Amino acid sequence: MELNLTFNNEEYRLGVERAEDGYEVTVGDRIYQVSVRPISSNTFSLVIHGANRLIHIASAGRATYVAVDGRQFCFQEATPGGRKHGTRDLPIDRRELTAIAPMPGRVVKLNVTEGDRVERGHTLAVVEAMKMENEVRAPIDGYVDRVLVREDDMVNVGQVMIELKSGED
Amino acid sequence: MELNLTFNNEEYRLGVERAEDGYEVTVGDRIYQVSVRPISSNTFSLVIHGANRLIHIASAGRATYVAVDGRQFCFQEATPGGRKHGTRDLPIDRRELTAIAPMPGRVVKLNVTEGDRVERGHTLAVVEAMKMENEVRAPIDGYVDRVLVREDDMVNVGQVMIELKSGED
Amino acid sequence: MLKKVLVANRGEIAVRIIRACREVGIPTVAVYSDVDHSSLHVQLANEAYSLGPPPPLESYLNIDKIIDIAKMSGADAIHPGYGFLAENYHFTKRCEDEGLIFVGATSEAIRLLGNKLESRETMIRAGIPVIPGMETAVRDTAALVQQASRIGYPVLIKAASGGGGKGMRAVSSQAELERALEGARRESKSAFGDDTVYVEKFIERPRHVEFQILADHSGNTVHLFERECSIQRRHQKIVEETPCTALDDQLRRKMGEVAIEVARVAHYTNAGTVEFLLDQDGDFYFLEVNTRVQVEHPITEMTTGIDIVKLQLALASGDPIPVKQQDIVPRGHSIEARIYAEDAENDFMPSFGTILFLQEPAGPGIRNDTGIYAGCDVTMHYDPILAKLIVWDENREMARSRMLTALRDYTILGIKTTIAFLRDVIAHPEFAAGNTHTDFIPEHFAQWREAGDEPANLDVALLSAAIYRHLNPPRAAGRAAASGPAFPNPWNATGEWEIGQGKGAD
Amino acid sequence: MLKKVLVANRGEIAVRIIRACREVGIPTVAVYSDVDHSSLHVQLANEAYSLGPPPPLESYLNIDKIIDIAKMSGADAIHPGYGFLAENYHFTKRCEDEGLIFVGATSEAIRLLGNKLESRETMIRAGIPVIPGMETAVRDTAALVQQASRIGYPVLIKAASGGGGKGMRAVSSQAELERALEGARRESKSAFGDDTVYVEKFIERPRHVEFQILADHSGNTVHLFERECSIQRRHQKIVEETPCTALDDQLRRKMGEVAIEVARVAHYTNAGTVEFLLDQDGDFYFLEVNTRVQVEHPITEMTTGIDIVKLQLALASGDPIPVKQQDIVPRGHSIEARIYAEDAENDFMPSFGTILFLQEPAGPGIRNDTGIYAGCDVTMHYDPILAKLIVWDENREMARSRMLTALRDYTILGIKTTIAFLRDVIAHPEFAAGNTHTDFIPEHFAQWREAGDEPANLDVALLSAAIYRHLNPPRAAGRAAASGPAFPNPWNATGEWEIGQGKGAD
C-alpha cells in the first residue's frame, strides 16, 4: 500500500508491505523492518530494529493522530479532491490577498463590506470561540473584494473569510 | 428481537422493539419504555421512566457484562446447542454423581482411578490456578465410575472431572 | 448538613464538586446545556436537567432557569463552581431571597469584592497595600485615556466585574489604548455581562501570589498558605505551585496576616482567595479577592491535607472552621498544570473536536481533575479547560520531576492540547530555578514549537500511521467518513442508531 | 544514584517500581514471561526482555535468566518487588556475588528472617515477645503432629520460607492435620521452592498490626508507624488501613520501638515490615519480618508523605535515611482495598479472561496502583491481584466514605473481581466501628452473595443487555465468536492480522 501523509505542511510518501516478520515500511527513501504487537484497540508496541516503542494511535476521517513518547503528531492523508478548503492549499501570493479565520468559531463582528478601503493590520472581523476573541486583520493595504461570511456564521480554522484586492487594482 | 439471558441459573425472556422515542423492552411480563443516549463505545445513559441510569456494558462471545450503579451482572445468552458443558446444565440428581472443577486451572494431582472406592469428602483431585490450590472432593460415598481428566490437564470451571457411581450399584 | 446540592457549572469543577458531595453523602443535581448532555458531570450526578441551548446566557448563566431547577428538584443549596455565575452577586442575592443556600460568600461580600474599584477603596482605607491606579470607573473613553496618562504607561486595563484574565489587556502606549479598550469591553461584556473597565499601573515582571482563605459565619478566618500562579498565557494561569519559592517565613507570615485582614474587612465567609502581586523588590500589593473556589485549589489541598470543597459545603451549612491557624501545617510541594484544548504553536487558539483516545497518567502523588473521557466532544462554546493535572511530592524538585513524567504519560488524541507545551515550560531551566514571573511565557516561549525530542520520532510516528492506515483503511463512503471523526462506537456501527427525539441531538 | 534497575517482577508492583525509577531518572529494564509480553510494566520500562514460558519456575523465578538479562542490559541493580524472588536469599546472594545491587536487605538478613524458626529463636534471645510454638522445624509428619499436640489446638501451620499466607493453614483438631500438612507443603513448595513447614499456637480473633521500617547502611533505623491488615481471606490481606484503631499513643510507641529493635537485631537494611499479632488483651507478639516492599506500602506513603520505593532506591545506593524519627508525623487516615480477579461468591476462586472494559475511580485522595488496562488478558499463571485502590482522607470515617464511593466507581467488565465484595466489607457496621480481626471475613461474610442493591437494578441490567445485543448481535461465525471474547480491536477486525512469528503468541 502507498499513501501520502502531510505533517506541518510537509508531505511524506509512505509504503507498507507485509514482510515475513511484520512489515516493511518506506518513509521517503528510508526503509524500516518493523513488527507490531497489538496491546489494545488504540495502542500497540512497535518493534523497530529490536527496540520497543509504545504507540497510541487513532484516526478520524483523513486525520491520523499518533503519540510517541508523549509527543503527539497529527497527519493528514493527502488525496486528490479530498483537500480542505483553506489557505494551506493556496499559493503564497493568493494568501496575501485573503483574510482567514485564525481558529474555528463564530463571527461575532464584521467591520467591512465589499469595496471598503483597508490598511494592513486593520481589524476586518472578530471570531470568538470558547469565550476567547480573535481579531482577523488585513494582511495588506487594499480594498475588500468579497466578504464570504456573515456575522454569526460558524467558520473553520483556515477558512477564507474575506478576499482583498491590492491597492493597485 | 427476542432473546433469552441466563443469570444465576435463572433464565429471563427479553424482547426488544424500536419505539418512537427509543425502545420498548419486555423483561418477562414487564414492559419498559426506554431511550438510550450513547456516551462512548461501552457506556450509555439509559433513560427509563424519566430517570437516567449510567450503564457500562461489554460482551464477549455469548456473555454480556453490565455494570449498573457499581454492581456487575454477567448474562449468558441461551441458545440451543450453544450450552456450556458443565453441571449447571445437569439435572440435580446427576450433579450428585460428579466431581466438577471448582475453578479454571490445571490438574496438579489426581488421587483416584476408575473403580476406586471413595467416601464423601475424600479429595479426588487438586486443581491449581494463580498459585492457589483447590481440592476436588467426592460429593457422595461411592465408586469412581469414570475419570475424565489427567494430571496436567487444563480444566474449565464447572467441567466434570470424575463421574461416580453411588454405593448401591 | 446540606440536603441536596445543585451544581451550577460544567466540566472538571462540576465533577470535582459532585465527587465531594457524593463522598459526604449529599445528593447532587447537575444542569447541562444541550451539547453537554453526555458530560462527565451529568453522568456522575444523582439527577440532571437540561438548561437548553449551548450559549452561556441561555444556559449556565440563565439565573431563572437554574433557580427553577433547584426548586423543582428540591435542592436546598447551589454550588456555583468558578466562572459563570460564581461571582455574580445578583445570582447570590437571588439564592438568598429564594431561601436557597449559596455555597460561597454572601451577596454583599461578592458585590463589594466584585467591584474592583470599590474594594480597592475599602482596602486602601483599611491600610492594605494596593497598586496605584484609577479611583473610580469611567465609561468615557477619553477619560480613561486621560487616567492612563496620569498613572503613566505601561498600564493594565481590567474589567471592573472581571476575573480569570478575561477582558484584561496590558497597554504600553496611548496608541494601543483605544483598540485594547474596545476588545476588553467586548470580552468583559461577553464574560460578565458588564463592560465597565478601569486602568491601573502595570507592574513589570511581578509574581502572582495568592492566599487561600476560609471563613465561617462566626468570624473565624484562617488561611491555607499561598499559591504562586505566575505562569500565565493571555493573563490566564496555566501552571501553579505551592509553596512559592520567593517567600521566606517572615514574608509568608506577613502576607497571610494581610490576607486574613482583607477577608475580615470584607466580612467574608466561606472559601476565597486573596490575590497579590509580588514585585521584584519583595513588596506586595493587594490585587483582588476571588470570591469562589479557585481553579488551582487542589495544590493547597495536596500540601495542607484539607479538602476545600468539602469545607465549603460544611461552612455553607453553618459549621465552624474545624482547625486553628497554628494546626495548619503544609507538607511537601505541589504543582498544577492546566490542560487546555488549545494550539500552543498558534497563539493558544482553541481547538475542538472529538477526543478519540485518552490515557491519563497515574501513580503515587498524581491527581487528575478532569471533565473529559474518551469519546467526548470538546465544543467551542465554553472555556477550553479539559483537565488539571496535579502532583505532590516531598520537595519542589521531586514534584517537578513527577509532573514531567506524568505529562509525558498524558495522551489525548483527536484535538490539540497544551500538554507538550506544559512539559517544556516545567522542564525550562528558569522554571527549575524558580525564576517565575507573569511574563515568563512571553519571555521564554514566544515562538514555541513542539520538539519531536528525537528526529527519529517523526519517522516512528509516520510509519505507525502508515501501518494503522493499512490495517484500518478509512471508509470510502457513509456518514462517518463524510462528517469526519465519530468515536468508534457500536451505537453508530449498526447504521440504525438514532437517539431519542427531542433529547438534544447535537 | 543507581544507573539502571532491572525490575524482577510483574503486575502492579513492577509498574509501581518502574514509575518511581522514571521519576528519579533511573532507566529501567522489565522482564516478562510470554503471556505478559503486552503488560503494563513492559509498556512503561525503557527496555524489556522475555523470560520465556509462563510457569514461574521458568520465568519470574528463573534466577540464571534474570541475572543474565541484568548483565546483558547493563543494569547495576535489581528490584525484586514482592513475591517471586523477593525473599529468596539465594537470589540475593547471587546478586551480591555478581556485583549487582539488590534493592532490599542483605542475603544474610533475608536468610535469617526468612527462616521463621531461626528468626524466632533470635528474637526470643533478644527479648522480643513471640507466639508459643515449635522451636525447630521437622520434616517428619509424625513429629509435627506430636508438636501440635504439645502446643495445643487450635494450631497454625506455616511455611518456614513463607509469607503472604501461602502454605498457611489453621487446624482445629488432629483429624484435620495430616491433610492440611500435605496441602501446605505443596503450596509452599510451589510458591517458595521449599516445603518445610512448622506449627505454632493459633491466637483467636487477633488483629494483624505491622510496622514499616527503614534502615540505612550506617545502622540508622526508623519506623513509619503501623498498618492494620486484619481483613483477610484465606490468610491473605484484602483491606489494610493506617492508623490502627486499636492502638493508643503509648502502645503505638512501644510497638514501634520493638519493631526498630527487631530490625537492629537482624542487622536489617533497606525497607522491611515487622509483623505483629495483637490479641484481644492488647498484648502483641512478633510474627515475622517481611524483607521487601509490602503490597500495602502505599497507605503508609499516603499518611507519612514518604515515598517508600524511592527511598528503597536511595538506601540501596548507599544514601543515609534523610529523616529523623521525630520528624515523621503521620497525617489523616488511609485505606487500601486489593482488587483480585476472584469470585467472592464462590470461595474466592480465581477468575481469568480478557478485561473488556475498565473504568478506574478518580478524584482527590484516590490512588490506584494497577497492572491492568482495557483489553489485557488476566491469565491463570500468577497471583490474581489486579490493582490496589488506596484512599486518603482527613479521618477514618471520611476515608471509608471515599473508599466506598471509589469502589462504586470502579468498573471492570469481563472477569469476576472482588470489587463488590470489598464494598460490602467496608460498608459493614463492624468495620465502620473498627472492630476488625483476622476472622472478620469468615465471621461476617461466610456465605456472601452480591446484592443488587435495588431489585430494579437487575431489570435495568437485563434490558440494557437486551438493547446492546440488539445493536451488536454476536458474530455468527469466525474466530472471534468461536474462541470467545477478543477485545474489540482493529488489529483483529481486518482479518489479516498476525503478530510476528516467534514473538510469543499466546
JSON list of N, CA and C in Angstrom, two decimals, chain C residues 94-128:
[
{"chain": "C", "resi": 94, "resn": "ARG", "atom": "N", "xyz": [-30.28, 36.43, 44.63]},
{"chain": "C", "resi": 94, "resn": "ARG", "atom": "CA", "xyz": [-31.48, 35.70, 44.24]},
{"chain": "C", "resi": 94, "resn": "ARG", "atom": "C", "xyz": [-31.62, 34.41, 45.05]},
{"chain": "C", "resi": 95, "resn": "CYS", "atom": "N", "xyz": [-30.49, 33.70, 45.21]},
{"chain": "C", "resi": 95, "resn": "CYS", "atom": "CA", "xyz": [-30.50, 32.50, 46.04]},
{"chain": "C", "resi": 95, "resn": "CYS", "atom": "C", "xyz": [-30.93, 32.84, 47.46]},
{"chain": "C", "resi": 96, "resn": "GLU", "atom": "N", "xyz": [-30.32, 33.89, 48.01]},
{"chain": "C", "resi": 96, "resn": "GLU", "atom": "CA", "xyz": [-30.66, 34.30, 49.37]},
{"chain": "C", "resi": 96, "resn": "GLU", "atom": "C", "xyz": [-32.15, 34.62, 49.48]},
{"chain": "C", "resi": 97, "resn": "ASP", "atom": "N", "xyz": [-32.68, 35.34, 48.50]},
{"chain": "C", "resi": 97, "resn": "ASP", "atom": "CA", "xyz": [-34.10, 35.73, 48.53]},
{"chain": "C", "resi": 97, "resn": "ASP", "atom": "C", "xyz": [-35.02, 34.53, 48.40]},
{"chain": "C", "resi": 98, "resn": "GLU", "atom": "N", "xyz": [-34.56, 33.54, 47.65]},
{"chain": "C", "resi": 98, "resn": "GLU", "atom": "CA", "xyz": [-35.40, 32.36, 47.41]},
{"chain": "C", "resi": 98, "resn": "GLU", "atom": "C", "xyz": [-35.23, 31.31, 48.50]},
{"chain": "C", "resi": 99, "resn": "GLY", "atom": "N", "xyz": [-34.41, 31.60, 49.49]},
{"chain": "C", "resi": 99, "resn": "GLY", "atom": "CA", "xyz": [-34.22, 30.65, 50.57]},
{"chain": "C", "resi": 99, "resn": "GLY", "atom": "C", "xyz": [-33.31, 29.49, 50.21]},
{"chain": "C", "resi": 100, "resn": "LEU", "atom": "N", "xyz": [-32.49, 29.68, 49.19]},
{"chain": "C", "resi": 100, "resn": "LEU", "atom": "CA", "xyz": [-31.52, 28.64, 48.80]},
{"chain": "C", "resi": 100, "resn": "LEU", "atom": "C", "xyz": [-30.15, 28.99, 49.38]},
{"chain": "C", "resi": 101, "resn": "ILE", "atom": "N", "xyz": [-29.46, 28.01, 49.89]},
{"chain": "C", "resi": 101, "resn": "ILE", "atom": "CA", "xyz": [-28.12, 28.25, 50.42]},
{"chain": "C", "resi": 101, "resn": "ILE", "atom": "C", "xyz": [-27.15, 28.37, 49.26]},
{"chain": "C", "resi": 102, "resn": "PHE", "atom": "N", "xyz": [-26.45, 29.49, 49.19]},
{"chain": "C", "resi": 102, "resn": "PHE", "atom": "CA", "xyz": [-25.43, 29.68, 48.17]},
{"chain": "C", "resi": 102, "resn": "PHE", "atom": "C", "xyz": [-24.10, 29.22, 48.78]},
{"chain": "C", "resi": 103, "resn": "VAL", "atom": "N", "xyz": [-23.46, 28.24, 48.16]},
{"chain": "C", "resi": 103, "resn": "VAL", "atom": "CA", "xyz": [-22.20, 27.74, 48.71]},
{"chain": "C", "resi": 103, "resn": "VAL", "atom": "C", "xyz": [-21.08, 28.69, 48.30]},
{"chain": "C", "resi": 104, "resn": "GLY", "atom": "N", "xyz": [-20.88, 29.69, 49.16]},
{"chain": "C", "resi": 104, "resn": "GLY", "atom": "CA", "xyz": [-19.90, 30.73, 48.87]},
{"chain": "C", "resi": 104, "resn": "GLY", "atom": "C", "xyz": [-20.13, 31.88, 49.81]},
{"chain": "C", "resi": 105, "resn": "ALA", "atom": "N", "xyz": [-19.60, 33.04, 49.43]},
{"chain": "C", "resi": 105, "resn": "ALA", "atom": "CA", "xyz": [-19.73, 34.21, 50.29]},
{"chain": "C", "resi": 105, "resn": "ALA", "atom": "C", "xyz": [-21.14, 34.79, 50.18]},
{"chain": "C", "resi": 106, "resn": "THR", "atom": "N", "xyz": [-21.42, 35.82, 50.98]},
{"chain": "C", "resi": 106, "resn": "THR", "atom": "CA", "xyz": [-22.72, 36.50, 50.89]},
{"chain": "C", "resi": 106, "resn": "THR", "atom": "C", "xyz": [-22.75, 37.39, 49.65]},
{"chain": "C", "resi": 107, "resn": "SER", "atom": "N", "xyz": [-23.95, 37.73, 49.22]},
{"chain": "C", "resi": 107, "resn": "SER", "atom": "CA", "xyz": [-24.07, 38.59, 48.04]},
{"chain": "C", "resi": 107, "resn": "SER", "atom": "C", "xyz": [-23.42, 39.94, 48.30]},
{"chain": "C", "resi": 108, "resn": "GLU", "atom": "N", "xyz": [-23.48, 40.43, 49.53]},
{"chain": "C", "resi": 108, "resn": "GLU", "atom": "CA", "xyz": [-22.90, 41.73, 49.84]},
{"chain": "C", "resi": 108, "resn": "GLU", "atom": "C", "xyz": [-21.37, 41.67, 49.70]},
{"chain": "C", "resi": 109, "resn": "ALA", "atom": "N", "xyz": [-20.76, 40.60, 50.21]},
{"chain": "C", "resi": 109, "resn": "ALA", "atom": "CA", "xyz": [-19.30, 40.46, 50.10]},
{"chain": "C", "resi": 109, "resn": "ALA", "atom": "C", "xyz": [-18.89, 40.30, 48.63]},
{"chain": "C", "resi": 110, "resn": "ILE", "atom": "N", "xyz": [-19.68, 39.53, 47.88]},
{"chain": "C", "resi": 110, "resn": "ILE", "atom": "CA", "xyz": [-19.36, 39.33, 46.46]},
{"chain": "C", "resi": 110, "resn": "ILE", "atom": "C", "xyz": [-19.52, 40.64, 45.69]},
{"chain": "C", "resi": 111, "resn": "ARG", "atom": "N", "xyz": [-20.57, 41.40, 46.04]},
{"chain": "C", "resi": 111, "resn": "ARG", "atom": "CA", "xyz": [-20.78, 42.68, 45.36]},
{"chain": "C", "resi": 111, "resn": "ARG", "atom": "C", "xyz": [-19.59, 43.61, 45.62]},
{"chain": "C", "resi": 112, "resn": "LEU", "atom": "N", "xyz": [-19.24, 43.73, 46.88]},
{"chain": "C", "resi": 112, "resn": "LEU", "atom": "CA", "xyz": [-18.14, 44.63, 47.24]},
{"chain": "C", "resi": 112, "resn": "LEU", "atom": "C", "xyz": [-16.85, 44.22, 46.54]},
{"chain": "C", "resi": 113, "resn": "LEU", "atom": "N", "xyz": [-16.50, 42.94, 46.67]},
{"chain": "C", "resi": 113, "resn": "LEU", "atom": "CA", "xyz": [-15.20, 42.48, 46.16]},
{"chain": "C", "resi": 113, "resn": "LEU", "atom": "C", "xyz": [-15.24, 42.33, 44.64]},
{"chain": "C", "resi": 114, "resn": "GLY", "atom": "N", "xyz": [-16.42, 42.16, 44.08]},
{"chain": "C", "resi": 114, "resn": "GLY", "atom": "CA", "xyz": [-16.56, 42.06, 42.63]},
{"chain": "C", "resi": 114, "resn": "GLY", "atom": "C", "xyz": [-16.38, 43.42, 41.99]},
{"chain": "C", "resi": 115, "resn": "ASN", "atom": "N", "xyz": [-16.70, 44.47, 42.71]},
{"chain": "C", "resi": 115, "resn": "ASN", "atom": "CA", "xyz": [-16.46, 45.82, 42.21]},
{"chain": "C", "resi": 115, "resn": "ASN", "atom": "C", "xyz": [-15.02, 46.17, 42.55]},
{"chain": "C", "resi": 116, "resn": "LYS", "atom": "N", "xyz": [-14.16, 46.04, 41.56]},
{"chain": "C", "resi": 116, "resn": "LYS", "atom": "CA", "xyz": [-12.72, 46.15, 41.83]},
{"chain": "C", "resi": 116, "resn": "LYS", "atom": "C", "xyz": [-12.37, 47.52, 42.39]},
{"chain": "C", "resi": 117, "resn": "LEU", "atom": "N", "xyz": [-13.10, 48.52, 41.94]},
{"chain": "C", "resi": 117, "resn": "LEU", "atom": "CA", "xyz": [-12.76, 49.87, 42.39]},
{"chain": "C", "resi": 117, "resn": "LEU", "atom": "C", "xyz": [-13.24, 50.13, 43.81]},
{"chain": "C", "resi": 118, "resn": "GLU", "atom": "N", "xyz": [-14.46, 49.68, 44.11]},
{"chain": "C", "resi": 118, "resn": "GLU", "atom": "CA", "xyz": [-14.98, 49.88, 45.46]},
{"chain": "C", "resi": 118, "resn": "GLU", "atom": "C", "xyz": [-14.14, 49.09, 46.46]},
{"chain": "C", "resi": 119, "resn": "SER", "atom": "N", "xyz": [-13.77, 47.86, 46.08]},
{"chain": "C", "resi": 119, "resn": "SER", "atom": "CA", "xyz": [-13.00, 47.05, 47.03]},
{"chain": "C", "resi": 119, "resn": "SER", "atom": "C", "xyz": [-11.59, 47.64, 47.20]},
{"chain": "C", "resi": 120, "resn": "ARG", "atom": "N", "xyz": [-11.08, 48.20, 46.13]},
{"chain": "C", "resi": 120, "resn": "ARG", "atom": "CA", "xyz": [-9.80, 48.90, 46.19]},
{"chain": "C", "resi": 120, "resn": "ARG", "atom": "C", "xyz": [-9.83, 50.00, 47.23]},
{"chain": "C", "resi": 121, "resn": "GLU", "atom": "N", "xyz": [-10.88, 50.80, 47.14]},
{"chain": "C", "resi": 121, "resn": "GLU", "atom": "CA", "xyz": [-11.06, 51.91, 48.07]},
{"chain": "C", "resi": 121, "resn": "GLU", "atom": "C", "xyz": [-11.17, 51.41, 49.50]},
{"chain": "C", "resi": 122, "resn": "THR", "atom": "N", "xyz": [-11.98, 50.37, 49.68]},
{"chain": "C", "resi": 122, "resn": "THR", "atom": "CA", "xyz": [-12.17, 49.80, 51.00]},
{"chain": "C", "resi": 122, "resn": "THR", "atom": "C", "xyz": [-10.84, 49.32, 51.58]},
{"chain": "C", "resi": 123, "resn": "MET", "atom": "N", "xyz": [-10.05, 48.67, 50.74]},
{"chain": "C", "resi": 123, "resn": "MET", "atom": "CA", "xyz": [-8.77, 48.12, 51.21]},
{"chain": "C", "resi": 123, "resn": "MET", "atom": "C", "xyz": [-7.78, 49.25, 51.52]},
{"chain": "C", "resi": 124, "resn": "ILE", "atom": "N", "xyz": [-7.79, 50.30, 50.69]},
{"chain": "C", "resi": 124, "resn": "ILE", "atom": "CA", "xyz": [-6.90, 51.43, 50.97]},
{"chain": "C", "resi": 124, "resn": "ILE", "atom": "C", "xyz": [-7.23, 52.01, 52.35]},
{"chain": "C", "resi": 125, "resn": "ARG", "atom": "N", "xyz": [-8.54, 52.16, 52.63]},
{"chain": "C", "resi": 125, "resn": "ARG", "atom": "CA", "xyz": [-8.96, 52.68, 53.93]},
{"chain": "C", "resi": 125, "resn": "ARG", "atom": "C", "xyz": [-8.50, 51.79, 55.07]},
{"chain": "C", "resi": 126, "resn": "ALA", "atom": "N", "xyz": [-8.45, 50.46, 54.81]},
{"chain": "C", "resi": 126, "resn": "ALA", "atom": "CA", "xyz": [-8.06, 49.52, 55.87]},
{"chain": "C", "resi": 126, "resn": "ALA", "atom": "C", "xyz": [-6.54, 49.36, 55.95]},
{"chain": "C", "resi": 127, "resn": "GLY", "atom": "N", "xyz": [-5.83, 50.12, 55.13]},
{"chain": "C", "resi": 127, "resn": "GLY", "atom": "CA", "xyz": [-4.38, 50.08, 55.20]},
{"chain": "C", "resi": 127, "resn": "GLY", "atom": "C", "xyz": [-3.73, 48.92, 54.46]},
{"chain": "C", "resi": 128, "resn": "ILE", "atom": "N", "xyz": [-4.49, 48.33, 53.57]},
{"chain": "C", "resi": 128, "resn": "ILE", "atom": "CA", "xyz": [-3.95, 47.22, 52.76]},
{"chain": "C", "resi": 128, "resn": "ILE", "atom": "C", "xyz": [-3.22, 47.83, 51.55]}
]
